[in-house]
């Protein structure tokens, strides 16, 4: 299984943009890049995913490097409710239910 | 549309006992997967069930077993509990095994198991 590398923790101020980086240098051509987040005392929650092109949804944007060896999750205006552990996950096309979670990035948002 | 629900939310067992955890998947979802999350760690995949059959398993011993029922609800059974089995057990459902690589998983809030 391909691995991802993320910083252990990041801090942000409320209402400022946050860029959460992820390195995945061993990504294969069929791996999708998924992001999930886990708020305190809750199960993980899907944020966004992409394959090659940048993606936007109501929660966040995903910027994928041209060589696909890294990606960045962008929260455009962080709120206190965005404080969570963010997981960058490579998901292959062979099995839908298996996600390989790393340690993730713990995001702190300061008021 | 109801989300993924798990029961019980908390339970305490002693070493050597057996435990059954339950999960009701989101409406219309026929695939259920189970994860174990130790304190301070990311979730680890235990196994997946699709249409009542196990079709993927992580690195967990056979004393971790499961069932999926015709209504797509699921159980996780752990026999001969060990202290290291203390963790949050998460259930996730998804619309189907036919969606490859792109579908999102919907997680419940988990069952926290403490083994003494």
PDB file of C-alpha atoms in Angstrom:
ATOM      1  CA  UNK A   1       0.000   0.000   0.000  1.00  0.00           C
ATOM      2  CA  UNK A   2       1.297   3.408  -0.966  1.00  0.00           C
ATOM      3  CA  UNK A   3       2.112   5.687   1.947  1.00  0.00           C
ATOM      4  CA  UNK A   4       1.483   9.326   2.674  1.00  0.00           C
ATOM      5  CA  UNK A   5       3.494  11.742   4.802  1.00  0.00           C
ATOM      6  CA  UNK A   6       1.899  14.629   6.644  1.00  0.00           C
ATOM      7  CA  UNK A   7       3.087  17.071   9.305  1.00  0.00           C
ATOM      8  CA  UNK A   8       2.031  15.990  12.781  1.00  0.00           C
ATOM      9  CA  UNK A   9       0.395  19.296  13.633  1.00  0.00           C
ATOM     10  CA  UNK A  10      -0.438  22.734  12.280  1.00  0.00           C
ATOM     11  CA  UNK A  11      -1.935  25.889  13.696  1.00  0.00           C
ATOM     12  CA  UNK A  12      -4.158  28.442  12.082  1.00  0.00           C
ATOM     13  CA  UNK A  13      -6.032  31.563  13.048  1.00  0.00           C
ATOM     14  CA  UNK A  14      -9.765  31.680  12.685  1.00  0.00           C
ATOM     15  CA  UNK A  15     -11.045  32.990   9.342  1.00  0.00           C
ATOM     16  CA  UNK A  16      -7.654  32.591   7.684  1.00  0.00           C
ATOM     17  CA  UNK A  17      -6.878  30.070   4.912  1.00  0.00           C
ATOM     18  CA  UNK A  18      -5.161  26.825   5.846  1.00  0.00           C
ATOM     19  CA  UNK A  19      -2.992  24.740   3.562  1.00  0.00           C
ATOM     20  CA  UNK A  20      -2.486  21.152   4.723  1.00  0.00           C
ATOM     21  CA  UNK A  21       0.282  19.399   2.775  1.00  0.00           C
ATOM     22  CA  UNK A  22       0.618  15.713   1.970  1.00  0.00           C
ATOM     23  CA  UNK A  23       3.467  13.869   0.259  1.00  0.00           C
ATOM     24  CA  UNK A  24       2.803  10.626  -1.589  1.00  0.00           C
ATOM     25  CA  UNK A  25       5.869  10.014  -3.719  1.00  0.00           C
ATOM     26  CA  UNK A  26       5.046   6.328  -4.342  1.00  0.00           C
ATOM     27  CA  UNK A  27       1.548   6.978  -5.679  1.00  0.00           C
ATOM     28  CA  UNK A  28       0.510   4.730  -8.542  1.00  0.00           C
ATOM     29  CA  UNK A  29      -1.376   5.821 -11.619  1.00  0.00           C
ATOM     30  CA  UNK A  30      -4.673   4.401 -10.385  1.00  0.00           C
ATOM     31  CA  UNK A  31      -4.542   5.729  -6.825  1.00  0.00           C
ATOM     32  CA  UNK A  32      -7.063   8.360  -5.854  1.00  0.00           C
ATOM     33  CA  UNK A  33      -6.116  10.960  -3.243  1.00  0.00           C
ATOM     34  CA  UNK A  34      -8.709  11.153  -0.482  1.00  0.00           C
ATOM     35  CA  UNK A  35      -8.936  13.423   2.527  1.00  0.00           C
ATOM     36  CA  UNK A  36     -10.909  12.638   5.647  1.00  0.00           C
ATOM     37  CA  UNK A  37     -11.048  14.503   8.905  1.00  0.00           C
ATOM     38  CA  UNK A  38     -11.891  13.358  12.391  1.00  0.00           C
ATOM     39  CA  UNK A  39     -13.366  15.793  14.868  1.00  0.00           C
ATOM     40  CA  UNK A  40     -12.948  15.038  18.567  1.00  0.00           C
ATOM     41  CA  UNK A  41     -15.098  12.132  19.734  1.00  0.00           C
ATOM     42  CA  UNK A  42     -16.440  11.456  16.255  1.00  0.00           C
ATOM     43  CA  UNK A  43     -15.785   9.035  13.424  1.00  0.00           C
ATOM     44  CA  UNK A  44     -13.858  10.181  10.356  1.00  0.00           C
ATOM     45  CA  UNK A  45     -15.704  12.344   7.867  1.00  0.00           C
ATOM     46  CA  UNK A  46     -15.085  12.507   4.120  1.00  0.00           C
ATOM     47  CA  UNK A  47     -13.751  15.857   2.937  1.00  0.00           C
ATOM     48  CA  UNK A  48     -12.722  15.588  -0.696  1.00  0.00           C
ATOM     49  CA  UNK A  49     -10.956  13.396  -3.223  1.00  0.00           C
ATOM     50  CA  UNK A  50      -9.233  13.723  -6.585  1.00  0.00           C
ATOM     51  CA  UNK A  51      -7.187  11.885  -9.174  1.00  0.00           C
ATOM     52  CA  UNK A  52      -5.263  14.372 -11.296  1.00  0.00           C
ATOM     53  CA  UNK A  53      -7.099  17.675 -11.506  1.00  0.00           C
ATOM     54  CA  UNK A  54      -7.711  20.168  -8.737  1.00  0.00           C
ATOM     55  CA  UNK A  55     -11.090  19.758  -7.062  1.00  0.00           C
ATOM     56  CA  UNK A  56     -13.421  22.058  -5.179  1.00  0.00           C
ATOM     57  CA  UNK A  57     -16.428  21.314  -3.025  1.00  0.00           C
ATOM     58  CA  UNK A  58     -18.369  23.085  -0.311  1.00  0.00           C
ATOM     59  CA  UNK A  59     -15.920  22.029   2.388  1.00  0.00           C
ATOM     60  CA  UNK A  60     -12.514  22.501   0.812  1.00  0.00           C
ATOM     61  CA  UNK A  61     -10.283  22.533  -2.251  1.00  0.00           C
ATOM     62  CA  UNK A  62      -7.727  19.937  -3.234  1.00  0.00           C
ATOM     63  CA  UNK A  63      -4.667  20.992  -5.181  1.00  0.00           C
ATOM     64  CA  UNK A  64      -2.751  18.123  -6.792  1.00  0.00           C
ATOM     65  CA  UNK A  65       0.789  18.533  -8.052  1.00  0.00           C
ATOM     66  CA  UNK A  66       1.377  17.875 -11.721  1.00  0.00           C
ATOM     67  CA  UNK A  67       3.504  14.787 -10.960  1.00  0.00           C
ATOM     68  CA  UNK A  68       0.892  13.680  -8.363  1.00  0.00           C
ATOM     69  CA  UNK A  69       3.589  13.125  -5.758  1.00  0.00           C
ATOM     70  CA  UNK A  70       2.082  15.681  -3.428  1.00  0.00           C
ATOM     71  CA  UNK A  71      -1.198  17.404  -2.751  1.00  0.00           C
ATOM     72  CA  UNK A  72      -2.572  20.177  -0.560  1.00  0.00           C
ATOM     73  CA  UNK A  73      -5.910  20.419   1.166  1.00  0.00           C
ATOM     74  CA  UNK A  74      -7.070  24.009   1.342  1.00  0.00           C
ATOM     75  CA  UNK A  75      -9.597  25.289   3.848  1.00  0.00           C
ATOM     76  CA  UNK A  76     -10.421  28.744   2.591  1.00  0.00           C
ATOM     77  CA  UNK A  77     -11.541  30.246   5.902  1.00  0.00           C
ATOM     78  CA  UNK A  78     -10.806  28.174   8.967  1.00  0.00           C
ATOM     79  CA  UNK A  79     -13.391  28.131  11.715  1.00  0.00           C
ATOM     80  CA  UNK A  80     -13.123  26.734  15.223  1.00  0.00           C
ATOM     81  CA  UNK A  81     -15.196  23.775  14.040  1.00  0.00           C
ATOM     82  CA  UNK A  82     -12.445  22.851  11.585  1.00  0.00           C
ATOM     83  CA  UNK A  83     -10.147  21.836  14.443  1.00  0.00           C
ATOM     84  CA  UNK A  84      -9.637  18.126  13.771  1.00  0.00           C
ATOM     85  CA  UNK A  85      -7.183  15.476  12.638  1.00  0.00           C
ATOM     86  CA  UNK A  86      -6.892  15.541   8.854  1.00  0.00           C
ATOM     87  CA  UNK A  87      -5.924  12.344   7.054  1.00  0.00           C
ATOM     88  CA  UNK A  88      -4.530  12.180   3.545  1.00  0.00           C
ATOM     89  CA  UNK A  89      -5.176   8.705   2.110  1.00  0.00           C
ATOM     90  CA  UNK A  90      -4.332   6.969  -1.138  1.00  0.00           C
ATOM     91  CA  UNK A  91      -7.135   4.744  -2.194  1.00  0.00           C
ATOM     92  CA  UNK A  92      -6.626   2.162  -4.903  1.00  0.00           C
ATOM     93  CA  UNK A  93      -9.353   1.095  -7.242  1.00  0.00           C
ATOM     94  CA  UNK A  94      -9.414  -2.546  -6.152  1.00  0.00           C
ATOM     95  CA  UNK A  95     -11.278  -2.358  -2.854  1.00  0.00           C
ATOM     96  CA  UNK A  96     -13.785   0.268  -1.855  1.00  0.00           C
ATOM     97  CA  UNK A  97     -13.890  -0.213   1.901  1.00  0.00           C
ATOM     98  CA  UNK A  98     -10.223  -0.258   2.748  1.00  0.00           C
ATOM     99  CA  UNK A  99      -8.585   3.013   3.674  1.00  0.00           C
ATOM    100  CA  UNK A 100      -5.004   3.132   4.954  1.00  0.00           C
ATOM    101  CA  UNK A 101      -4.908   5.875   7.566  1.00  0.00           C
ATOM    102  CA  UNK A 102      -1.610   7.380   8.676  1.00  0.00           C
ATOM    103  CA  UNK A 103      -1.095   9.566  11.717  1.00  0.00           C
ATOM    104  CA  UNK A 104      -2.710  12.569  10.087  1.00  0.00           C
ATOM    105  CA  UNK A 105      -2.244  16.271  10.811  1.00  0.00           C
ATOM    106  CA  UNK A 106      -3.805  17.716  13.937  1.00  0.00           C
ATOM    107  CA  UNK A 107      -5.094  21.164  13.061  1.00  0.00           C
ATOM    108  CA  UNK A 108      -5.540  23.701  15.826  1.00  0.00           C
ATOM    109  CA  UNK A 109      -7.578  26.809  15.055  1.00  0.00           C
ATOM    110  CA  UNK A 110      -7.053  29.805  17.302  1.00  0.00           C
ATOM    111  CA  UNK A 111      -9.741  32.434  17.771  1.00  0.00           C
TER     112      UNK A 111
ATOM    113  CA  UNK B   1     -31.894   9.449   5.570  1.00  0.00           C
ATOM    114  CA  UNK B   2     -30.333   8.002   8.715  1.00  0.00           C
ATOM    115  CA  UNK B   3     -26.591   7.804   9.086  1.00  0.00           C
ATOM    116  CA  UNK B   4     -24.406   4.988  10.351  1.00  0.00           C
ATOM    117  CA  UNK B   5     -25.273   4.022  13.909  1.00  0.00           C
ATOM    118  CA  UNK B   6     -23.241   1.856  16.242  1.00  0.00           C
ATOM    119  CA  UNK B   7     -23.977   0.198  19.555  1.00  0.00           C
ATOM    120  CA  UNK B   8     -23.046   0.131  22.295  1.00  0.00           C
ATOM    121  CA  UNK B   9     -21.213   3.435  22.522  1.00  0.00           C
ATOM    122  CA  UNK B  10     -19.074   2.347  25.451  1.00  0.00           C
ATOM    123  CA  UNK B  11     -18.409  -0.978  27.103  1.00  0.00           C
ATOM    124  CA  UNK B  12     -15.984  -2.572  29.514  1.00  0.00           C
ATOM    125  CA  UNK B  13     -14.904  -6.199  29.338  1.00  0.00           C
ATOM    126  CA  UNK B  14     -12.287  -8.308  31.055  1.00  0.00           C
ATOM    127  CA  UNK B  15      -9.458 -10.172  29.409  1.00  0.00           C
ATOM    128  CA  UNK B  16     -10.550 -13.476  27.878  1.00  0.00           C
ATOM    129  CA  UNK B  17     -14.176 -12.458  27.397  1.00  0.00           C
ATOM    130  CA  UNK B  18     -15.975 -12.078  24.088  1.00  0.00           C
ATOM    131  CA  UNK B  19     -17.653  -8.969  22.698  1.00  0.00           C
ATOM    132  CA  UNK B  20     -20.138  -8.219  19.928  1.00  0.00           C
ATOM    133  CA  UNK B  21     -20.413  -4.754  18.428  1.00  0.00           C
ATOM    134  CA  UNK B  22     -23.233  -3.750  16.125  1.00  0.00           C
ATOM    135  CA  UNK B  23     -23.577  -1.407  13.187  1.00  0.00           C
ATOM    136  CA  UNK B  24     -26.519  -0.216  11.136  1.00  0.00           C
ATOM    137  CA  UNK B  25     -25.370   1.056   7.787  1.00  0.00           C
ATOM    138  CA  UNK B  26     -26.687   4.094   6.015  1.00  0.00           C
ATOM    139  CA  UNK B  27     -29.833   3.516   3.990  1.00  0.00           C
ATOM    140  CA  UNK B  28     -29.069   1.991   0.593  1.00  0.00           C
ATOM    141  CA  UNK B  29     -25.483   1.037   1.451  1.00  0.00           C
ATOM    142  CA  UNK B  30     -24.585  -2.620   0.934  1.00  0.00           C
ATOM    143  CA  UNK B  31     -20.910  -2.490   1.913  1.00  0.00           C
ATOM    144  CA  UNK B  32     -19.709  -2.287   5.492  1.00  0.00           C
ATOM    145  CA  UNK B  33     -16.157  -2.062   6.752  1.00  0.00           C
ATOM    146  CA  UNK B  34     -14.803  -2.133  10.293  1.00  0.00           C
ATOM    147  CA  UNK B  35     -11.838  -0.272  11.724  1.00  0.00           C
ATOM    148  CA  UNK B  36      -9.941  -0.325  15.006  1.00  0.00           C
ATOM    149  CA  UNK B  37      -8.552   2.957  16.320  1.00  0.00           C
ATOM    150  CA  UNK B  38      -6.155   2.844  19.243  1.00  0.00           C
ATOM    151  CA  UNK B  39      -5.712   5.982  21.286  1.00  0.00           C
ATOM    152  CA  UNK B  40      -3.668   8.584  19.389  1.00  0.00           C
ATOM    153  CA  UNK B  41      -3.485   6.502  16.217  1.00  0.00           C
ATOM    154  CA  UNK B  42      -5.276   6.516  12.892  1.00  0.00           C
ATOM    155  CA  UNK B  43      -7.937   3.873  12.255  1.00  0.00           C
ATOM    156  CA  UNK B  44      -6.768   0.449  11.043  1.00  0.00           C
ATOM    157  CA  UNK B  45      -8.829  -1.592   8.597  1.00  0.00           C
ATOM    158  CA  UNK B  46     -10.121  -4.874  10.043  1.00  0.00           C
ATOM    159  CA  UNK B  47     -12.349  -6.220   7.270  1.00  0.00           C
ATOM    160  CA  UNK B  48     -15.111  -5.445   4.814  1.00  0.00           C
ATOM    161  CA  UNK B  49     -18.415  -7.134   4.055  1.00  0.00           C
ATOM    162  CA  UNK B  50     -20.269  -6.905   0.778  1.00  0.00           C
ATOM    163  CA  UNK B  51     -23.619  -8.623   0.341  1.00  0.00           C
ATOM    164  CA  UNK B  52     -23.130 -10.740   3.461  1.00  0.00           C
ATOM    165  CA  UNK B  53     -19.673 -12.014   2.539  1.00  0.00           C
ATOM    166  CA  UNK B  54     -16.251 -10.928   3.755  1.00  0.00           C
ATOM    167  CA  UNK B  55     -14.322  -9.579   0.775  1.00  0.00           C
ATOM    168  CA  UNK B  56     -11.264  -7.939   2.245  1.00  0.00           C
ATOM    169  CA  UNK B  57      -9.332  -8.277   5.484  1.00  0.00           C
ATOM    170  CA  UNK B  58      -6.573  -6.381   7.196  1.00  0.00           C
ATOM    171  CA  UNK B  59      -3.831  -7.715   9.438  1.00  0.00           C
ATOM    172  CA  UNK B  60      -6.043  -8.974  12.272  1.00  0.00           C
ATOM    173  CA  UNK B  61      -6.138 -12.484  13.782  1.00  0.00           C
ATOM    174  CA  UNK B  62      -9.078 -14.862  13.245  1.00  0.00           C
ATOM    175  CA  UNK B  63     -10.517 -14.077  16.682  1.00  0.00           C
ATOM    176  CA  UNK B  64     -11.796 -10.933  14.974  1.00  0.00           C
ATOM    177  CA  UNK B  65     -14.812 -12.041  12.962  1.00  0.00           C
ATOM    178  CA  UNK B  66     -17.898 -10.468  11.508  1.00  0.00           C
ATOM    179  CA  UNK B  67     -21.288 -10.906   9.999  1.00  0.00           C
ATOM    180  CA  UNK B  68     -23.433  -8.943   7.627  1.00  0.00           C
ATOM    181  CA  UNK B  69     -27.175  -9.472   7.563  1.00  0.00           C
ATOM    182  CA  UNK B  70     -29.659  -9.278   4.676  1.00  0.00           C
ATOM    183  CA  UNK B  71     -30.606  -5.753   5.730  1.00  0.00           C
ATOM    184  CA  UNK B  72     -26.865  -4.877   5.460  1.00  0.00           C
ATOM    185  CA  UNK B  73     -26.435  -4.282   9.172  1.00  0.00           C
ATOM    186  CA  UNK B  74     -23.293  -5.833  10.577  1.00  0.00           C
ATOM    187  CA  UNK B  75     -21.632  -7.244  13.671  1.00  0.00           C
ATOM    188  CA  UNK B  76     -18.027  -7.365  14.761  1.00  0.00           C
ATOM    189  CA  UNK B  77     -17.154 -10.167  17.158  1.00  0.00           C
ATOM    190  CA  UNK B  78     -13.918 -10.373  19.090  1.00  0.00           C
ATOM    191  CA  UNK B  79     -13.107 -13.520  21.053  1.00  0.00           C
ATOM    192  CA  UNK B  80     -10.545 -14.056  23.796  1.00  0.00           C
ATOM    193  CA  UNK B  81     -10.158 -10.343  24.458  1.00  0.00           C
ATOM    194  CA  UNK B  82      -6.684  -9.011  25.147  1.00  0.00           C
ATOM    195  CA  UNK B  83      -5.690  -5.763  26.831  1.00  0.00           C
ATOM    196  CA  UNK B  84      -4.454  -4.412  23.477  1.00  0.00           C
ATOM    197  CA  UNK B  85      -7.946  -4.769  22.043  1.00  0.00           C
ATOM    198  CA  UNK B  86      -8.920  -1.665  23.996  1.00  0.00           C
ATOM    199  CA  UNK B  87      -9.771   0.826  21.266  1.00  0.00           C
ATOM    200  CA  UNK B  88     -12.475   2.697  19.422  1.00  0.00           C
ATOM    201  CA  UNK B  89     -14.150   0.424  16.887  1.00  0.00           C
ATOM    202  CA  UNK B  90     -15.538   2.224  13.874  1.00  0.00           C
ATOM    203  CA  UNK B  91     -17.992   1.014  11.308  1.00  0.00           C
ATOM    204  CA  UNK B  92     -18.237   2.590   7.867  1.00  0.00           C
ATOM    205  CA  UNK B  93     -20.723   2.013   5.091  1.00  0.00           C
ATOM    206  CA  UNK B  94     -20.577   2.799   1.396  1.00  0.00           C
ATOM    207  CA  UNK B  95     -22.970   2.456  -1.524  1.00  0.00           C
ATOM    208  CA  UNK B  96     -21.363  -0.558  -3.141  1.00  0.00           C
ATOM    209  CA  UNK B  97     -18.277  -2.507  -4.034  1.00  0.00           C
ATOM    210  CA  UNK B  98     -18.826  -1.527  -7.626  1.00  0.00           C
ATOM    211  CA  UNK B  99     -17.639   1.994  -6.943  1.00  0.00           C
ATOM    212  CA  UNK B 100     -13.912   1.666  -7.229  1.00  0.00           C
ATOM    213  CA  UNK B 101     -11.621   4.151  -5.648  1.00  0.00           C
ATOM    214  CA  UNK B 102     -13.926   7.125  -5.641  1.00  0.00           C
ATOM    215  CA  UNK B 103     -16.882   6.561  -3.317  1.00  0.00           C
ATOM    216  CA  UNK B 104     -16.847   8.092   0.116  1.00  0.00           C
ATOM    217  CA  UNK B 105     -17.197   6.064   3.279  1.00  0.00           C
ATOM    218  CA  UNK B 106     -19.673   7.131   5.925  1.00  0.00           C
ATOM    219  CA  UNK B 107     -18.448   6.417   9.444  1.00  0.00           C
ATOM    220  CA  UNK B 108     -20.360   5.941  12.652  1.00  0.00           C
ATOM    221  CA  UNK B 109     -19.213   7.489  15.907  1.00  0.00           C
ATOM    222  CA  UNK B 110     -17.761   4.242  17.126  1.00  0.00           C
ATOM    223  CA  UNK B 111     -17.927   1.877  20.051  1.00  0.00           C
ATOM    224  CA  UNK B 112     -15.276   2.410  22.691  1.00  0.00           C
ATOM    225  CA  UNK B 113     -14.118  -0.869  24.173  1.00  0.00           C
ATOM    226  CA  UNK B 114     -12.054  -1.047  27.327  1.00  0.00           C
ATOM    227  CA  UNK B 115     -10.496  -4.387  28.255  1.00  0.00           C
ATOM    228  CA  UNK B 116      -9.379  -4.759  31.881  1.00  0.00           C
TER     229      UNK B 116
END
